[in-house]
Amino acid sequence: MAQFSGLSAVLLNCSLVHEAKDSHTRLLLNRVKGIMSTEGVDVEMIHMLEHRIGFGMVPDTTKIGDEVDDWPAIHAKVMAADILVIGTPIWLGVKSSVASLAIERLYAYSGEKNEHGQYLYYGKTGGCVVTGNEDGVKACSMETLYALSHIGYTIPPQADCGWLGEIGPGPSYGDEVDGVRAGFDSEFTNKNATIMTWNLMHTAKMLKDQGGFPVGGNVADTWREFTNAADQDPDAD
Amino acid sequence: MAQFSGLSAVLLNCSLVHEAKDSHTRLLLNRVKGIMSTEGVDVEMIHMLEHRIGFGMVPDTTKIGDEVDDWPAIHAKVMAADILVIGTPIWLGVKSSVASLAIERLYAYSGEKNEHGQYLYYGKTGGCVVTGNEDGVKACSMETLYALSHIGYTIPPQADCGWLGEIGPGPSYGDEVDGVRAGFDSEFTNKNATIMTWNLMHTAKMLKDQGGFPVGGNVADTWREFTNAADQDPDAD
Amino acid sequence: MAQFSGLSAVLLNCSLVHEAKDSHTRLLLNRVKGIMSTEGVDVEMIHMLEHRIGFGMVPDTTKIGDEVDDWPAIHAKVMAADILVIGTPIWLGVKSSVASLAIERLYAYSGEKNEHGQYLYYGKTGGCVVTGNEDGVKACSMETLYALSHIGYTIPPQADCGWLGEIGPGPSYGDEVDGVRAGFDSEFTNKNATIMTWNLMHTAKMLKDQGGFPVGGNVADTWREFTNAADQDPDAD
Amino acid sequence: MAQFSGLSAVLLNCSLVHEAKDSHTRLLLNRVKGIMSTEGVDVEMIHMLEHRIGFGMVPDTTKIGDEVDDWPAIHAKVMAADILVIGTPIWLGVKSSVASLAIERLYAYSGEKNEHGQYLYYGKTGGCVVTGNEDGVKACSMETLYALSHIGYTIPPQADCGWLGEIGPGPSYGDEVDGVRAGFDSEFTNKNATIMTWNLMHTAKMLKDQGGFPVGGNVADTWREFTNAADQDPDAD
């Protein structure tokens, strides 16, 4: 049995293209998916814009007037998965509006708690995949990983990877240039995608093996029953 | 024996004031320190500007002309510790120059590896404490936690905490206003500081109990021997 | 005749609420609008989510399959205006997905040129209004103003304003607390909103009076005909 | 007489290398300097780390215990100049600690006013030059230009330029690779450096010709005497 059997992952592609087949970010996500599948993880990739996702800080936007909202179904998959990877293209140096939308919709459930009383996403781990043709991988990852950490995800070491062309206009990831697919042979991108993926699997397994993120001192309703900040002397020393 | 005995932590105060006693950020770091000490963690707080720290992307700036460089001694303490917390004030919405300097000097060792061949800081966990009188906790945390993750730290859920006054000029954390010390009673800040601290301790213990961050697929020299990105079909599906 | 007669402005409210009347950000934008109107500027506020705006890096998303795309009509108004103010709420420390969407759609026209051959938005000036209940005004402004500058807008001094409550959960701008509307009396917010608005009007007038942003050295097709970077010695001195 | 005679500029190189001659960022700044000089602007480049600059939010750190502080002399030059360009390398995706230090020290004077009562830096214009070997030009520019705008600088369109190599380790700007100096022939970088420089000169001239940034509604002491936010109805419409 593979080392990571029993784990599951959702890869959320927040590309601005309407169909998955046209997305460059999908190509790098596919490599992450390939590693995970080979190692026994049950993976699903979701292309956000093949769904109708409402705007708004509520779990279900049909409650605020939208005719359709596919987010609750996607959210159920995110909740069932141990790993979440957000894939985003870069525009003007930052993550896409669709990535922001995904994060807002995740955050809209943040009043809910898991079975231990911790915030909903405790016990899960998250990463970030970025492609663009110029500049901004780290800026996208920074915002995305911070958001995931803030709502309860554990962030492994080196939890992001990406590809960029040389500065200025140029091919996107996977575009054919003189018979070669841009970026596919990038040692740097392949190494980082590999390390990110293994770190996500290791972290997910570590958390799952012990029944989620450890409980104690990190539950909103009971933090005062533990050694806590309010009881410490700020002027000590 | 306390649950977290055997763990150690360094709290690096990147305040712009020259002496620890004048720092507002130190007051909130002190509360984090208090929780850790009570729970058995061996903690040291270091006030960066009470030391002479050189600029430059080298492990020791006396090698590039500085008369004194206190960083190697601080770095040895960071390396000996399981937990690193960076404390920073906010200026113009972002972390201090001293926090940037600390991160650069940590990064300057990133060519080195730990005993497993992983990047140097694997197996450790990190957090961030921010104070200011107006705006920018999340922006500071975002950059700081991303940098720590990038060099090998595992970032727990909700790995930051902070305090801000109302928008506009006003008291800093701990300043006395009408006989009350600003921020000391903030439920939000105390809850978040508590949760961050416990999450750092839980993560440090989890990692230490299993001998560091799991090895496999995440070592720069051997990633091609594992299921890796270069071997996956980006066009799959 | 008012000092700024003949100028026009679009205020783009990128709130996540579906109807303008429920938006807190709108309340602060209204004050900006009030100043402008009084001073003779022709102002229109547009609530993005009262329109159907497509995703995608194209001028008109009905060309890529959307049934409806209200953006081209909004874009025509932006093009007709001398001033653009983007209003955004803060979620997880950054600007809303709707603000990102607006910026992407502006950027999607960036291949087009104005009558001088400069990028399309040269000669216009832009600002940013942010509200939230906790933290992130500067982080939102930073990304928004940079994007506007990047596509051709001139950014005046102090081109943003905002309001935040104290750290932690609390009222949004304009919420009634003990009979008082939160933030309405904030000296800091009112001063900054005033300064931003006047600086936008001054800059718009200055640019309009001289027929747009000065031409020379800043046209993509002719930069080599001017004193240019390629001809300078990087090793000079 | 050259079009821009009478204008002056300071280029502040915030490289982490101790001597100007070793800086890659300096090479691109030199090209900006070359354009400005040719067009009649009086330019001085300052290499921050060839000076001793203190930490601290005060105009002169010898007043808080430092033996030496070269900042006041540098600040006098910044004050005498119409244009300020901050040059920074990228480390971990963001601007250098030295760039943060320069910005903090500029900000430390922000309580002072110019002869019109406006904040000190009103009437000046600013830009940003970034080099790195991988990723982060826009993230560096975003923070730097926002800071300059916040303290009073006017930011022209496309006020930044930069160079990056392909993703992953590689040459820095100007490093010789197979007999070619990396980046020197980049059409994108040279075009953007040219456009930025001309836009700074145009903006500086425009502001100088009318005696600084227009006065009215933007003076901290008198904003209430103008049409202002506090007097507008936030609930209008």
PDB file of N, CA and C in Angstrom, chain A residues 7-8 78-79 81-84 114-116 118-126 148-149 151-155 200 203-215 218, chain B residues 156-157 199 206:
ATOM      1  N   LEU A   7      -5.216   9.430   2.164  1.00  0.00           N
ATOM      2  CA  LEU A   7      -5.271  10.899   2.137  1.00  0.00           C
ATOM      3  C   LEU A   7      -6.023  11.363   0.895  1.00  0.00           C
ATOM      4  N   SER A   8      -6.556  12.568   0.977  1.00  0.00           N
ATOM      5  CA  SER A   8      -7.229  13.130  -0.197  1.00  0.00           C
ATOM      6  C   SER A   8      -6.879  14.606  -0.352  1.00  0.00           C
ATOM      7  N   VAL A  78     -13.796  20.396  -0.383  1.00  0.00           N
ATOM      8  CA  VAL A  78     -12.649  20.941   0.352  1.00  0.00           C
ATOM      9  C   VAL A  78     -12.660  20.411   1.788  1.00  0.00           C
ATOM     10  N   MET A  79     -13.856  20.351   2.377  1.00  0.00           N
ATOM     11  CA  MET A  79     -13.976  19.878   3.759  1.00  0.00           C
ATOM     12  C   MET A  79     -13.635  18.391   3.879  1.00  0.00           C
ATOM     13  N   ALA A  81     -11.432  16.886   2.139  1.00  0.00           N
ATOM     14  CA  ALA A  81     -10.035  16.643   1.749  1.00  0.00           C
ATOM     15  C   ALA A  81      -9.059  17.049   2.854  1.00  0.00           C
ATOM     16  N   ASP A  82      -7.917  16.358   2.901  1.00  0.00           N
ATOM     17  CA  ASP A  82      -6.875  16.679   3.877  1.00  0.00           C
ATOM     18  C   ASP A  82      -5.969  17.806   3.387  1.00  0.00           C
ATOM     19  N   ILE A  83      -5.900  17.917   2.074  1.00  0.00           N
ATOM     20  CA  ILE A  83      -4.973  18.878   1.454  1.00  0.00           C
ATOM     21  C   ILE A  83      -5.742  19.803   0.514  1.00  0.00           C
ATOM     22  N   LEU A  84      -5.403  21.081   0.535  1.00  0.00           N
ATOM     23  CA  LEU A  84      -5.956  22.028  -0.435  1.00  0.00           C
ATOM     24  C   LEU A  84      -4.805  22.762  -1.107  1.00  0.00           C
ATOM     25  N   ASN A 114     -14.768  22.833  13.961  1.00  0.00           N
ATOM     26  CA  ASN A 114     -14.656  21.392  13.712  1.00  0.00           C
ATOM     27  C   ASN A 114     -15.100  20.613  14.962  1.00  0.00           C
ATOM     28  N   GLU A 115     -14.955  19.302  14.931  1.00  0.00           N
ATOM     29  CA  GLU A 115     -15.495  18.497  16.040  1.00  0.00           C
ATOM     30  C   GLU A 115     -14.784  18.733  17.367  1.00  0.00           C
ATOM     31  N   HIS A 116     -13.599  19.346  17.317  1.00  0.00           N
ATOM     32  CA  HIS A 116     -12.883  19.658  18.561  1.00  0.00           C
ATOM     33  C   HIS A 116     -13.173  21.071  19.061  1.00  0.00           C
ATOM     34  N   GLN A 118     -12.210  23.615  17.354  1.00  0.00           N
ATOM     35  CA  GLN A 118     -11.216  24.485  16.681  1.00  0.00           C
ATOM     36  C   GLN A 118     -11.860  25.081  15.436  1.00  0.00           C
ATOM     37  N   TYR A 119     -11.216  26.100  14.873  1.00  0.00           N
ATOM     38  CA  TYR A 119     -11.734  26.643  13.622  1.00  0.00           C
ATOM     39  C   TYR A 119     -11.791  25.530  12.589  1.00  0.00           C
ATOM     40  N   LEU A 120     -12.698  25.719  11.641  1.00  0.00           N
ATOM     41  CA  LEU A 120     -13.137  24.655  10.746  1.00  0.00           C
ATOM     42  C   LEU A 120     -12.040  23.917  10.008  1.00  0.00           C
ATOM     43  N   TYR A 121     -11.001  24.629   9.620  1.00  0.00           N
ATOM     44  CA  TYR A 121     -10.022  24.014   8.719  1.00  0.00           C
ATOM     45  C   TYR A 121      -8.807  23.428   9.451  1.00  0.00           C
ATOM     46  N   TYR A 122      -8.816  23.470  10.786  1.00  0.00           N
ATOM     47  CA  TYR A 122      -7.737  22.852  11.562  1.00  0.00           C
ATOM     48  C   TYR A 122      -7.617  21.372  11.183  1.00  0.00           C
ATOM     49  N   GLY A 123      -6.391  20.940  11.106  1.00  0.00           N
ATOM     50  CA  GLY A 123      -6.146  19.532  10.797  1.00  0.00           C
ATOM     51  C   GLY A 123      -5.855  19.307   9.319  1.00  0.00           C
ATOM     52  N   LYS A 124      -6.053  20.352   8.517  1.00  0.00           N
ATOM     53  CA  LYS A 124      -5.780  20.277   7.083  1.00  0.00           C
ATOM     54  C   LYS A 124      -4.483  21.021   6.768  1.00  0.00           C
ATOM     55  N   THR A 125      -3.965  20.769   5.562  1.00  0.00           N
ATOM     56  CA  THR A 125      -2.737  21.463   5.157  1.00  0.00           C
ATOM     57  C   THR A 125      -2.902  22.029   3.752  1.00  0.00           C
ATOM     58  N   GLY A 126      -2.215  23.142   3.480  1.00  0.00           N
ATOM     59  CA  GLY A 126      -2.447  23.826   2.211  1.00  0.00           C
ATOM     60  C   GLY A 126      -1.193  24.324   1.528  1.00  0.00           C
ATOM     61  N   LEU A 148      -4.729  30.895   4.062  1.00  0.00           N
ATOM     62  CA  LEU A 148      -4.987  29.503   4.475  1.00  0.00           C
ATOM     63  C   LEU A 148      -4.567  29.284   5.928  1.00  0.00           C
ATOM     64  N   SER A 149      -3.413  29.809   6.299  1.00  0.00           N
ATOM     65  CA  SER A 149      -2.960  29.671   7.686  1.00  0.00           C
ATOM     66  C   SER A 149      -3.933  30.350   8.642  1.00  0.00           C
ATOM     67  N   ILE A 151      -7.076  30.767   8.475  1.00  0.00           N
ATOM     68  CA  ILE A 151      -8.360  30.085   8.717  1.00  0.00           C
ATOM     69  C   ILE A 151      -8.175  28.673   9.272  1.00  0.00           C
ATOM     70  N   GLY A 152      -6.932  28.252   9.482  1.00  0.00           N
ATOM     71  CA  GLY A 152      -6.729  26.996  10.184  1.00  0.00           C
ATOM     72  C   GLY A 152      -5.818  25.970   9.525  1.00  0.00           C
ATOM     73  N   TYR A 153      -5.427  26.216   8.288  1.00  0.00           N
ATOM     74  CA  TYR A 153      -4.536  25.267   7.623  1.00  0.00           C
ATOM     75  C   TYR A 153      -3.132  25.328   8.219  1.00  0.00           C
ATOM     76  N   THR A 154      -2.472  24.197   8.276  1.00  0.00           N
ATOM     77  CA  THR A 154      -1.055  24.152   8.601  1.00  0.00           C
ATOM     78  C   THR A 154      -0.280  24.284   7.297  1.00  0.00           C
ATOM     79  N   ILE A 155       0.723  25.154   7.296  1.00  0.00           N
ATOM     80  CA  ILE A 155       1.515  25.399   6.085  1.00  0.00           C
ATOM     81  C   ILE A 155       2.881  24.741   6.238  1.00  0.00           C
ATOM     82  N   LEU A 200       3.400  18.621   1.550  1.00  0.00           N
ATOM     83  CA  LEU A 200       1.955  18.590   1.816  1.00  0.00           C
ATOM     84  C   LEU A 200       1.520  17.180   2.227  1.00  0.00           C
ATOM     85  N   THR A 203       2.832  16.389   5.748  1.00  0.00           N
ATOM     86  CA  THR A 203       2.116  17.135   6.788  1.00  0.00           C
ATOM     87  C   THR A 203       0.706  16.587   6.971  1.00  0.00           C
ATOM     88  N   ALA A 204       0.046  16.284   5.860  1.00  0.00           N
ATOM     89  CA  ALA A 204      -1.309  15.727   5.948  1.00  0.00           C
ATOM     90  C   ALA A 204      -1.307  14.407   6.707  1.00  0.00           C
ATOM     91  N   LYS A 205      -0.312  13.586   6.413  1.00  0.00           N
ATOM     92  CA  LYS A 205      -0.248  12.272   7.082  1.00  0.00           C
ATOM     93  C   LYS A 205       0.038  12.442   8.576  1.00  0.00           C
ATOM     94  N   MET A 206       0.969  13.314   8.872  1.00  0.00           N
ATOM     95  CA  MET A 206       1.344  13.586  10.258  1.00  0.00           C
ATOM     96  C   MET A 206       0.117  14.039  11.050  1.00  0.00           C
ATOM     97  N   LEU A 207      -0.663  14.936  10.457  1.00  0.00           N
ATOM     98  CA  LEU A 207      -1.853  15.452  11.139  1.00  0.00           C
ATOM     99  C   LEU A 207      -2.924  14.375  11.239  1.00  0.00           C
ATOM    100  N   LYS A 208      -3.099  13.632  10.168  1.00  0.00           N
ATOM    101  CA  LYS A 208      -4.156  12.606  10.167  1.00  0.00           C
ATOM    102  C   LYS A 208      -3.830  11.508  11.176  1.00  0.00           C
ATOM    103  N   ASP A 209      -2.547  11.116  11.212  1.00  0.00           N
ATOM    104  CA  ASP A 209      -2.140  10.047  12.128  1.00  0.00           C
ATOM    105  C   ASP A 209      -2.445  10.368  13.577  1.00  0.00           C
ATOM    106  N   GLN A 210      -2.452  11.649  13.887  1.00  0.00           N
ATOM    107  CA  GLN A 210      -2.751  11.948  15.292  1.00  0.00           C
ATOM    108  C   GLN A 210      -4.129  12.564  15.485  1.00  0.00           C
ATOM    109  N   GLY A 211      -4.996  12.339  14.528  1.00  0.00           N
ATOM    110  CA  GLY A 211      -6.394  12.725  14.713  1.00  0.00           C
ATOM    111  C   GLY A 211      -6.679  14.194  14.547  1.00  0.00           C
ATOM    112  N   GLY A 212      -5.865  14.865  13.742  1.00  0.00           N
ATOM    113  CA  GLY A 212      -6.081  16.297  13.490  1.00  0.00           C
ATOM    114  C   GLY A 212      -5.008  17.131  14.157  1.00  0.00           C
ATOM    115  N   PHE A 213      -5.169  18.437  14.114  1.00  0.00           N
ATOM    116  CA  PHE A 213      -4.197  19.292  14.786  1.00  0.00           C
ATOM    117  C   PHE A 213      -4.433  19.170  16.287  1.00  0.00           C
ATOM    118  N   PRO A 214      -3.349  19.029  17.052  1.00  0.00           N
ATOM    119  CA  PRO A 214      -3.507  18.835  18.496  1.00  0.00           C
ATOM    120  C   PRO A 214      -4.440  19.859  19.140  1.00  0.00           C
ATOM    121  N   VAL A 215      -5.220  19.407  20.078  1.00  0.00           N
ATOM    122  CA  VAL A 215      -6.196  20.254  20.761  1.00  0.00           C
ATOM    123  C   VAL A 215      -5.616  20.732  22.093  1.00  0.00           C
ATOM    124  N   ASN A 218      -6.118  26.183  21.885  1.00  0.00           N
ATOM    125  CA  ASN A 218      -6.407  26.759  20.567  1.00  0.00           C
ATOM    126  C   ASN A 218      -7.887  26.663  20.181  1.00  0.00           C
TER     127      ASN A 218
ATOM    128  N   PRO B 156       2.161  26.913  11.725  1.00  0.00           N
ATOM    129  CA  PRO B 156       0.915  26.368  12.275  1.00  0.00           C
ATOM    130  C   PRO B 156      -0.286  27.214  11.850  1.00  0.00           C
ATOM    131  N   PRO B 157      -1.475  26.722  12.121  1.00  0.00           N
ATOM    132  CA  PRO B 157      -2.669  27.563  11.964  1.00  0.00           C
ATOM    133  C   PRO B 157      -2.538  28.818  12.831  1.00  0.00           C
ATOM    134  N   ASN B 199      -0.335  26.789  19.388  1.00  0.00           N
ATOM    135  CA  ASN B 199      -0.129  26.126  18.097  1.00  0.00           C
ATOM    136  C   ASN B 199       1.350  25.959  17.776  1.00  0.00           C
ATOM    137  N   MET B 206       5.155  18.082  17.973  1.00  0.00           N
ATOM    138  CA  MET B 206       4.825  17.095  16.940  1.00  0.00           C
ATOM    139  C   MET B 206       6.052  16.822  16.071  1.00  0.00           C
TER     140      MET B 206
END
